[in-house]
CSV table of C-alpha atoms and ligand atoms in Angstrom, one decimal:
chain,number,residue,atom,x,y,z
A,1,MET,CA,0.1,0.0,0.0
A,2,LYS,CA,1.1,3.5,-0.8
A,3,PHE,CA,0.5,6.2,1.8
A,4,ILE,CA,0.8,10.0,2.0
A,5,ALA,CA,1.6,11.7,5.5
A,6,LYS,CA,0.8,15.2,5.9
A,7,THR,CA,2.6,17.6,8.0
A,8,LEU,CA,3.6,21.2,8.6
A,9,GLU,CA,6.0,23.1,6.6
A,10,GLY,CA,9.5,22.5,7.9
A,11,LEU,CA,8.8,19.2,9.6
A,12,GLU,CA,9.1,17.1,6.5
A,13,GLN,CA,12.6,15.8,7.4
A,14,THR,CA,11.6,15.0,11.0
A,15,LEU,CA,8.5,13.1,9.9
A,16,ALA,CA,10.5,11.2,7.4
A,17,GLU,CA,13.0,10.3,10.1
A,18,GLU,CA,10.0,9.1,12.4
A,19,LEU,CA,8.7,6.9,9.4
A,20,THR,CA,12.0,5.4,8.8
A,21,ASP,CA,12.3,4.5,12.5
A,22,LEU,CA,8.9,2.8,12.4
A,23,GLY,CA,10.0,0.7,9.5
A,24,ALA,CA,8.2,2.4,6.5
A,25,GLU,CA,9.6,1.8,3.1
A,26,ASP,CA,10.1,4.1,0.1
A,27,VAL,CA,10.1,7.1,2.4
A,28,THR,CA,10.2,10.3,0.0
A,29,ILE,CA,9.8,13.9,1.0
A,30,ILE,CA,7.6,16.2,-0.8
A,31,LYS,CA,6.2,19.7,0.1
A,32,ARG,CA,4.3,19.5,3.6
A,33,ALA,CA,4.1,15.6,3.3
A,34,VAL,CA,6.0,12.5,3.2
A,35,LEU,CA,5.3,9.4,0.9
A,36,PHE,CA,5.8,6.0,2.1
A,37,SER,CA,4.8,2.4,1.5
A,38,GLY,CA,3.9,-0.5,3.8
A,39,ASN,CA,1.1,-2.8,4.9
A,40,ILE,CA,-2.0,-2.3,7.0
A,41,VAL,CA,0.0,-2.8,10.2
A,42,MET,CA,2.1,0.1,9.2
A,43,LEU,CA,-0.9,2.2,8.6
A,44,TYR,CA,-2.2,1.3,12.1
A,45,ARG,CA,1.3,1.9,13.7
A,46,ALA,CA,1.9,5.2,11.9
A,47,ASN,CA,-1.5,6.8,13.0
A,48,LEU,CA,-0.9,5.6,16.6
A,49,MET,CA,2.8,6.6,16.8
A,50,LEU,CA,3.8,9.5,14.5
A,51,ARG,CA,4.2,12.7,16.5
A,52,THR,CA,4.8,15.1,13.5
A,53,CYS,CA,2.0,13.9,11.2
A,54,LEU,CA,-1.3,15.7,10.7
A,55,ARG,CA,-3.1,13.0,8.8
A,56,ILE,CA,-2.3,9.9,6.7
A,57,LEU,CA,-4.1,9.3,3.3
A,58,VAL,CA,-4.0,5.9,1.6
A,59,PHE,CA,-3.3,6.3,-2.1
A,60,VAL,CA,-6.0,4.9,-4.3
A,61,LYS,CA,-5.3,6.2,-7.9
A,62,GLU,CA,-3.7,9.1,-9.9
A,63,PHE,CA,-4.9,10.1,-13.2
A,64,ILE,CA,-5.0,13.1,-15.6
A,65,ILE,CA,-8.1,14.9,-16.7
A,66,ALA,CA,-8.9,17.3,-19.4
A,67,SER,CA,-12.5,18.1,-18.1
A,68,GLU,CA,-14.9,17.6,-15.1
A,69,ASP,CA,-16.5,14.9,-17.1
A,70,GLU,CA,-13.2,13.0,-17.3
A,71,LEU,CA,-13.1,13.2,-13.5
A,72,TYR,CA,-16.6,11.7,-13.3
A,73,ALA,CA,-15.5,8.9,-15.6
A,74,GLU,CA,-12.3,7.9,-13.8
A,75,VAL,CA,-14.0,8.0,-10.3
A,76,LYS,CA,-16.8,5.9,-11.6
A,77,LYS,CA,-14.4,3.2,-12.6
A,78,ILE,CA,-13.1,2.5,-9.1
A,79,HIS,CA,-14.8,-0.4,-7.2
A,80,TRP,CA,-16.2,1.6,-4.5
A,81,GLU,CA,-18.4,-1.3,-3.3
A,82,ASP,CA,-15.1,-3.0,-2.1
A,83,TYR,CA,-14.4,0.1,0.2
A,84,PHE,CA,-17.9,0.7,1.8
A,85,SER,CA,-21.4,-0.6,1.6
A,86,LEU,CA,-24.8,1.0,0.6
A,87,GLU,CA,-25.7,1.3,4.3
A,88,GLU,CA,-22.6,3.2,5.1
A,89,THR,CA,-21.9,6.9,4.5
A,90,PHE,CA,-19.1,8.7,2.6
A,91,ALA,CA,-17.7,12.4,2.2
A,92,ILE,CA,-15.4,14.0,-0.4
A,93,ASP,CA,-12.8,16.7,0.4
A,94,SER,CA,-11.3,18.4,-2.6
A,95,VAL,CA,-8.3,20.4,-2.7
A,96,VAL,CA,-7.6,22.2,-6.1
A,97,SER,CA,-4.5,24.1,-7.3
A,98,SER,CA,-5.1,24.5,-11.1
A,99,GLU,CA,-5.5,27.1,-13.7
A,100,LYS,CA,-8.1,24.9,-15.4
A,101,PHE,CA,-10.1,23.6,-12.6
A,102,ARG,CA,-10.9,26.3,-9.9
A,103,HIS,CA,-13.8,25.1,-8.0
A,104,ALA,CA,-13.1,22.5,-5.3
A,105,ASN,CA,-16.8,22.1,-4.3
A,106,TYR,CA,-17.9,21.5,-7.9
A,107,MET,CA,-15.1,18.7,-8.3
A,108,SER,CA,-16.4,17.1,-5.1
A,109,LEU,CA,-19.8,17.1,-6.5
A,110,LYS,CA,-18.7,15.4,-9.7
A,111,ALA,CA,-16.9,12.7,-7.9
A,112,LYS,CA,-19.9,12.2,-5.5
A,113,ASP,CA,-22.2,11.9,-8.7
A,114,ALA,CA,-19.9,9.2,-10.0
A,115,ILE,CA,-19.9,7.1,-6.8
A,116,VAL,CA,-23.6,7.6,-6.4
A,117,ASP,CA,-24.2,6.5,-9.9
A,118,ARG,CA,-21.9,3.5,-9.8
A,119,PHE,CA,-23.9,2.1,-6.8
A,120,ARG,CA,-27.3,2.9,-8.3
A,121,GLU,CA,-26.4,1.2,-11.7
A,122,LYS,CA,-25.2,-1.9,-9.5
A,123,TYR,CA,-27.7,-2.1,-6.8
A,124,GLY,CA,-30.5,0.2,-7.7
A,125,SER,CA,-29.8,2.2,-4.7
A,126,ARG,CA,-27.3,4.7,-3.4
A,127,PRO,CA,-25.2,5.4,-0.2
A,128,ASN,CA,-25.7,8.8,1.7
A,129,VAL,CA,-23.2,11.5,2.1
A,130,ASP,CA,-22.4,12.6,5.7
A,131,THR,CA,-19.7,15.5,5.7
A,132,ARG,CA,-19.3,15.3,9.5
A,133,ASP,CA,-18.8,11.6,10.5
A,134,PRO,CA,-18.6,9.4,7.4
A,135,ALA,CA,-17.5,5.8,7.3
A,136,LEU,CA,-15.2,6.6,4.3
A,137,ARG,CA,-13.6,10.1,3.7
A,138,ILE,CA,-12.4,10.4,0.2
A,139,ASN,CA,-9.7,12.9,-0.6
A,140,ILE,CA,-9.3,14.5,-4.1
A,141,HIS,CA,-6.1,16.6,-4.7
A,142,ILE,CA,-6.0,18.3,-8.1
A,143,ARG,CA,-2.8,19.9,-9.2
A,144,ASN,CA,-3.1,21.4,-12.7
A,145,THR,CA,-4.5,18.4,-14.5
A,146,THR,CA,-3.3,15.6,-12.3
A,147,VAL,CA,-5.8,14.2,-9.8
A,148,THR,CA,-4.7,12.1,-6.8
A,149,LEU,CA,-7.4,10.2,-5.2
A,150,SER,CA,-6.8,8.9,-1.7
A,151,LEU,CA,-8.7,7.8,1.6
A,152,ASP,CA,-8.3,9.5,4.9
A,153,SER,CA,-7.3,6.9,7.4
A,154,SER,CA,-6.9,9.3,10.4
A,155,GLY,CA,-10.3,10.9,10.9
A,156,SER,CA,-9.9,14.0,12.9
A,157,SER,CA,-6.4,15.8,12.5
A,158,LEU,CA,-3.7,14.0,14.6
A,159,HIS,CA,-2.6,17.2,16.1
A,160,MET,CA,-5.6,16.8,18.4
A,161,ARG,CA,-4.2,14.6,21.2
A,162,ASN,CA,-7.2,15.5,23.6
A,163,TYR,CA,-5.1,16.4,26.6
A,164,ARG,CA,-5.3,20.1,26.0
A,165,LYS,CA,-8.4,21.0,27.9
A,166,ARG,CA,-7.4,24.7,28.6
A,167,VAL,CA,-5.3,27.0,26.4
A,168,THR,CA,-3.7,30.2,27.0
A,169,GLU,CA,-3.1,32.8,24.3
A,170,ALA,CA,-1.0,31.7,21.3
A,171,PRO,CA,-0.8,27.9,22.2
A,172,LEU,CA,1.5,25.9,19.9
A,173,ASN,CA,0.0,23.2,17.6
A,174,GLU,CA,0.9,19.9,19.3
A,175,VAL,CA,2.5,18.5,16.1
A,176,LEU,CA,4.7,21.7,16.0
A,177,ALA,CA,5.6,21.3,19.7
A,178,ALA,CA,6.5,17.7,19.2
A,179,GLY,CA,8.5,18.6,16.0
A,180,LEU,CA,10.5,21.2,17.9
A,181,VAL,CA,11.4,18.6,20.6
A,182,LEU,CA,12.5,16.1,18.0
A,183,LEU,CA,14.3,18.9,15.8
A,184,SER,CA,16.2,20.1,18.8
A,185,GLY,CA,18.0,16.8,19.1
A,186,TRP,CA,17.3,16.6,22.9
A,187,ASP,CA,18.9,13.4,24.4
A,188,LYS,CA,15.7,12.6,26.4
A,189,MET,CA,18.0,12.4,29.5
A,190,THR,CA,19.0,16.0,30.3
A,191,MET,CA,16.7,18.1,32.4
A,192,LEU,CA,14.2,19.9,30.0
A,193,ILE,CA,12.8,23.3,31.0
A,194,ASP,CA,10.2,25.5,29.4
A,195,PRO,CA,10.5,28.6,31.3
A,196,MET,CA,7.5,30.3,29.5
A,197,CYS,CA,5.4,27.2,29.2
A,198,GLY,CA,1.9,28.7,28.6
A,199,SER,CA,-0.7,25.7,28.3
A,200,GLY,CA,2.3,23.3,28.5
A,201,THR,CA,2.3,21.8,25.0
A,202,ILE,CA,6.1,21.6,24.7
A,203,ILE,CA,6.6,19.9,28.0
A,204,CYS,CA,3.7,17.4,27.5
A,205,GLU,CA,5.1,16.4,24.1
A,206,ALA,CA,8.6,16.2,25.5
A,207,ALA,CA,7.5,13.9,28.4
A,208,ARG,CA,5.7,11.5,25.9
A,209,ILE,CA,8.7,11.4,23.6
A,210,ALA,CA,11.0,10.6,26.6
A,211,ALA,CA,8.8,8.0,27.9
A,212,ASN,CA,7.8,6.5,24.5
A,213,ILE,CA,4.1,7.2,25.2
A,214,PRO,CA,2.1,6.9,22.0
A,215,PRO,CA,1.0,10.5,20.8
A,216,GLN,CA,-2.5,9.1,20.4
A,217,ASP,CA,-5.0,7.4,22.7
A,218,PRO,CA,-5.5,3.8,21.3
A,219,GLU,CA,-9.1,4.3,21.8
A,220,ARG,CA,-9.3,7.2,19.5
A,221,GLU,CA,-11.8,7.1,16.5
A,222,PHE,CA,-9.4,6.7,13.7
A,223,GLY,CA,-10.9,6.8,10.3
A,224,PHE,CA,-9.6,3.4,9.5
A,225,LYS,CA,-11.7,1.9,12.4
A,226,LYS,CA,-14.7,2.4,10.3
A,227,TRP,CA,-13.5,0.6,7.2
A,228,ARG,CA,-14.7,-2.7,6.0
A,229,ASN,CA,-11.2,-4.3,6.2
A,230,PHE,CA,-10.5,-3.0,9.8
A,231,ASP,CA,-9.0,-5.8,11.7
A,232,PRO,CA,-9.3,-5.1,15.5
A,233,VAL,CA,-7.1,-8.2,16.5
A,234,LEU,CA,-4.2,-6.8,14.4
A,235,TYR,CA,-4.9,-3.3,15.7
A,236,GLN,CA,-4.7,-4.5,19.3
A,237,MET,CA,-1.5,-6.3,18.5
A,238,VAL,CA,0.1,-3.1,17.4
A,239,VAL,CA,-1.3,-1.1,20.4
A,240,ASP,CA,0.1,-3.9,22.8
A,241,GLU,CA,3.6,-3.8,21.1
A,242,GLU,CA,3.8,-0.1,21.4
A,243,LEU,CA,2.6,0.2,25.0
A,244,ALA,CA,5.2,-2.3,26.0
A,245,LYS,CA,7.8,0.1,24.9
A,246,VAL,CA,6.6,2.8,27.5
A,247,LYS,CA,9.3,3.7,30.0
A,248,THR,CA,8.4,4.1,33.5
A,249,SER,CA,11.9,4.6,35.0
A,250,GLU,CA,15.1,6.6,34.4
A,251,LEU,CA,13.0,9.3,33.0
A,252,PRO,CA,14.5,13.0,32.8
A,253,LYS,CA,13.2,15.7,34.8
A,254,ILE,CA,10.9,18.0,33.0
A,255,LYS,CA,9.8,21.5,34.2
A,256,GLY,CA,7.5,24.1,33.1
A,257,TYR,CA,7.4,27.7,34.4
A,258,ASP,CA,5.3,30.6,33.7
A,259,ILE,CA,4.9,34.2,34.9
A,260,SER,CA,1.1,33.9,34.6
A,261,SER,CA,-0.8,32.0,37.3
A,262,LYS,CA,-3.5,31.3,34.8
A,263,ALA,CA,-1.1,29.7,32.5
A,264,ILE,CA,0.2,27.3,35.2
A,265,GLU,CA,-3.3,26.5,36.3
A,266,TYR,CA,-4.2,25.6,32.6
A,267,ALA,CA,-1.0,23.6,32.2
A,268,THR,CA,-1.6,21.6,35.5
A,269,VAL,CA,-5.1,20.6,34.0
A,270,ASN,CA,-3.5,19.6,30.7
A,271,VAL,CA,-0.6,17.8,32.2
A,272,GLN,CA,-3.2,15.9,34.6
A,273,THR,CA,-5.4,15.1,31.6
A,274,ALA,CA,-2.4,13.8,29.7
A,275,LYS,CA,-1.6,11.6,32.8
A,276,LEU,CA,1.9,13.2,32.9
A,277,SER,CA,1.9,14.6,36.5
A,278,ASP,CA,4.6,12.0,37.5
A,279,TYR,CA,7.0,13.3,34.7
A,280,ILE,CA,6.4,17.2,34.9
A,281,THR,CA,6.8,19.8,37.6
A,282,LEU,CA,5.0,23.2,37.2
A,283,SER,CA,5.6,26.5,39.0
A,284,GLU,CA,4.5,30.1,38.6
A,285,GLU,CA,7.9,32.0,38.2
A,286,ASP,CA,9.1,34.9,36.3
A,287,PHE,CA,12.0,33.8,34.1
A,288,PHE,CA,14.0,36.9,34.8
A,289,TYR,CA,14.0,36.2,38.6
A,290,GLN,CA,14.7,32.5,38.3
A,291,GLU,CA,17.6,31.1,40.2
A,292,GLY,CA,18.8,29.3,37.0
A,293,GLU,CA,20.3,26.0,36.2
A,294,GLU,CA,23.4,24.3,34.9
A,295,ASN,CA,23.6,21.9,32.2
A,296,ALA,CA,19.9,21.9,31.4
A,297,PHE,CA,18.1,21.9,28.1
A,298,LEU,CA,15.7,24.8,27.5
A,299,LEU,CA,13.1,24.8,24.9
A,300,PHE,CA,10.5,27.7,24.7
A,301,ASN,CA,8.6,30.2,22.7
A,302,PRO,CA,8.5,33.5,24.2
A,303,PRO,CA,5.9,36.1,23.4
A,304,TYR,CA,6.2,38.0,20.3
A,305,ASP,CA,3.2,40.3,20.8
A,306,GLU,CA,2.7,42.4,17.8
A,307,ARG,CA,0.9,44.9,19.9
A,308,LEU,CA,4.2,45.7,21.7
A,309,LYS,CA,6.4,48.5,20.4
A,310,GLU,CA,9.4,47.0,18.5
A,311,LYS,CA,11.8,48.5,21.0
A,312,ASP,CA,10.0,46.8,23.9
A,313,ILE,CA,10.0,43.4,22.3
A,314,CYS,CA,13.6,43.8,21.3
A,315,ASP,CA,14.5,44.8,24.9
A,316,PHE,CA,12.6,41.7,26.1
A,317,TYR,CA,14.6,39.3,23.9
A,318,SER,CA,17.7,41.0,24.9
A,319,HIS,CA,17.0,40.4,28.6
A,320,ILE,CA,16.2,36.8,27.7
A,321,GLY,CA,19.8,36.6,26.3
A,322,ASP,CA,21.4,38.2,29.3
A,323,LYS,CA,19.6,35.8,31.7
A,324,LEU,CA,20.6,32.9,29.7
A,325,LYS,CA,24.1,33.9,29.8
A,326,HIS,CA,24.2,34.7,33.5
A,327,ALA,CA,22.0,32.1,35.1
A,328,PHE,CA,22.1,29.0,32.8
A,329,PRO,CA,25.9,28.0,32.3
A,330,GLY,CA,26.4,24.8,30.3
A,331,CYS,CA,22.9,24.9,29.1
A,332,THR,CA,21.5,24.7,25.5
A,333,ALA,CA,18.5,27.0,24.8
A,334,TRP,CA,16.3,26.6,21.7
A,335,ILE,CA,13.9,29.4,21.1
A,336,LEU,CA,11.1,29.6,18.6
A,337,SER,CA,9.9,33.1,17.7
A,338,GLY,CA,7.9,34.7,14.8
A,339,HIS,CA,9.7,38.1,15.7
A,340,ILE,CA,12.9,37.5,13.7
A,341,GLU,CA,14.1,41.1,14.5
A,342,ALA,CA,13.7,40.5,18.2
A,343,MET,CA,15.7,37.3,17.8
A,344,LYS,CA,18.8,39.2,16.9
A,345,HIS,CA,18.6,41.0,20.2
A,346,VAL,CA,19.3,37.7,22.2
A,347,GLY,CA,22.9,38.7,21.7
A,348,LEU,CA,24.1,35.1,21.2
A,349,LYS,CA,25.2,33.6,18.0
A,350,PRO,CA,22.9,30.7,17.2
A,351,SER,CA,24.6,27.4,16.7
A,352,LYS,CA,21.9,26.0,14.6
A,353,LYS,CA,18.7,27.5,13.1
A,354,TYR,CA,15.6,26.3,11.2
A,355,HIS,CA,12.8,28.3,9.4
A,356,LEU,CA,9.4,27.1,10.4
A,357,LEU,CA,5.8,28.2,10.1
A,358,ASN,CA,3.9,28.7,13.3
A,359,GLY,CA,0.4,28.8,12.0
A,360,SER,CA,0.8,31.4,9.3
A,361,ILE,CA,3.7,33.1,11.0
A,362,PRO,CA,7.2,32.6,9.5
A,363,SER,CA,9.3,31.7,12.6
A,364,LEU,CA,12.8,31.1,13.5
A,365,PHE,CA,13.9,28.2,15.7
A,366,ALA,CA,17.4,28.9,17.0
A,367,ARG,CA,19.8,27.0,19.2
A,368,PHE,CA,22.0,29.1,21.6
A,369,ASP,CA,24.8,27.3,23.7
A,370,MET,CA,25.9,28.9,26.9
A,371,TYR,CA,29.4,28.5,28.3
A,372,ALA,CA,29.9,25.4,30.6
A,373,GLY,CA,30.4,25.7,34.2
A,374,SER,CA,34.1,25.3,33.8
A,375,LYS,CA,34.2,28.2,31.5
A,376,LYS,CA,32.0,30.2,34.2
A,377,GLN,CA,34.9,32.8,34.7
A,378,LYS,CA,35.1,33.3,31.1
A,379,TRP,CA,31.5,34.5,30.8
A,380,LYS,CA,31.7,36.4,34.0
A,381,ASP,CA,34.6,38.2,32.6
A,382,LYS,CA,32.5,39.0,29.6
A,383,TYR,CA,29.2,39.8,31.0
A,384,GLY,CA,30.0,40.7,34.4
A,385,ASP,CA,28.2,39.8,37.7
A,386,GLN,CA,25.0,41.8,37.4
A,387,GLN,CA,21.5,40.2,37.6
A,388,SER,CA,19.5,40.8,34.4
B,1,SAM,C1,3.6,32.3,23.4
B,1,SAM,S1,3.2,31.9,24.9
B,1,SAM,C2,3.8,30.0,25.1
B,1,SAM,C3,2.8,29.2,24.6
B,1,SAM,C4,3.1,27.8,24.9
B,1,SAM,N1,4.3,27.2,24.2
B,1,SAM,C5,1.9,26.8,24.6
B,1,SAM,O1,2.0,25.9,23.7
B,1,SAM,O2,0.8,27.1,25.2
B,1,SAM,C6,4.4,32.7,25.8
B,1,SAM,C7,4.3,32.6,27.3
B,1,SAM,O3,5.4,33.4,28.0
B,1,SAM,C8,4.8,33.8,29.2
B,1,SAM,N2,5.8,34.7,29.7
B,1,SAM,C9,5.9,36.0,29.3
B,1,SAM,N3,6.8,36.7,30.1
B,1,SAM,C10,7.4,35.8,30.9
B,1,SAM,C11,8.3,35.9,32.0
B,1,SAM,N4,9.0,36.9,32.2
B,1,SAM,N5,8.5,34.7,32.7
B,1,SAM,C12,7.9,33.6,32.5
B,1,SAM,N6,6.8,33.6,31.6
B,1,SAM,C13,6.6,34.5,30.9
B,1,SAM,C14,3.4,34.2,29.0
B,1,SAM,O4,2.6,34.2,30.1
B,1,SAM,C15,2.9,33.1,27.9
B,1,SAM,O5,2.2,32.1,28.6
């Protein structure tokens, strides 16, 4: 079987590595997606275990069309009765990027007619459409005149992990948060701190990664569970195999701080819902008054409030840099920010950087290395002894 795993821009390589680790074959990166092949077990495992994937489509057919009628004819040729029965429902989602075909809804309608007519001609009756909760969700992607037809195996988007009951302002997408942890190369042993944790997305994803906890609840209503060929025994075997890999000892310390009491209250609810209270400690603290830490790993996305004046936000980032240099010797800090100008004011040279999209905001994800404890004198000489 051939699959298409969708992701966020900038996380394609990370997703490809996740897929290779899971044993996927023919892993090929394309824009915002990774193609791979494997059997049905791989499909179950990928939906359950991929942390940087938004949804997985099962490839059915690719063809070229010159008109809407050709789409109708090609769709009608497919043996839809093998995929779902008259009593079951279906829905069609179309995405069109073409000079010739501009109306996605019309293309969906044409394809729907083709499926309905095929059933009617064969059985004298037709299946119903249910756009909200269909048994089979069909995906049509039209690029110029090339149509790719696939089935959505995931159901709702895989970024929805269902532990985030409360969110503060500007929460990160869970797929992005997991992607940041994986991109950062964190060794899963060093203490990880998010000093501006908001609703706690980064620390929840980090804890799950460190403990091998599946990103999805095995009870989740994946799209494939409604398919005719769904094999619950095989699926349970995959679940059992993955749950057996969950680590319960030798886990790293993970800490979340935030200046806002509301953020800590929300993060606490989310951490409890994710059943991660044993892994994560939370406390209300102002980063700039924190005692600091040696040899820890920091990963955070500070505010980049567009309402703030440029100077204020740049000052804020420059204080972050001072604090890191002064109170976090030997630490590595990864910062994600949509304020590229402010990032320059951190005042440390990034040792690595990635350009990512946070929602629609082009963002920089950069790594800063602070001098180690043994070089404490060196940075004291350079930056002095003052508290930032
Ligand atoms: C962009 S949000 C982080 C969102 C978070 N990653 C999430 O997924 O929910 C930035 C956070 O920084 C916090 N913050 C701002 N100034 C701070 C400070 N001086 N010390 C600690 N936290 C601070 C804010 O309260 C806010 O929750």
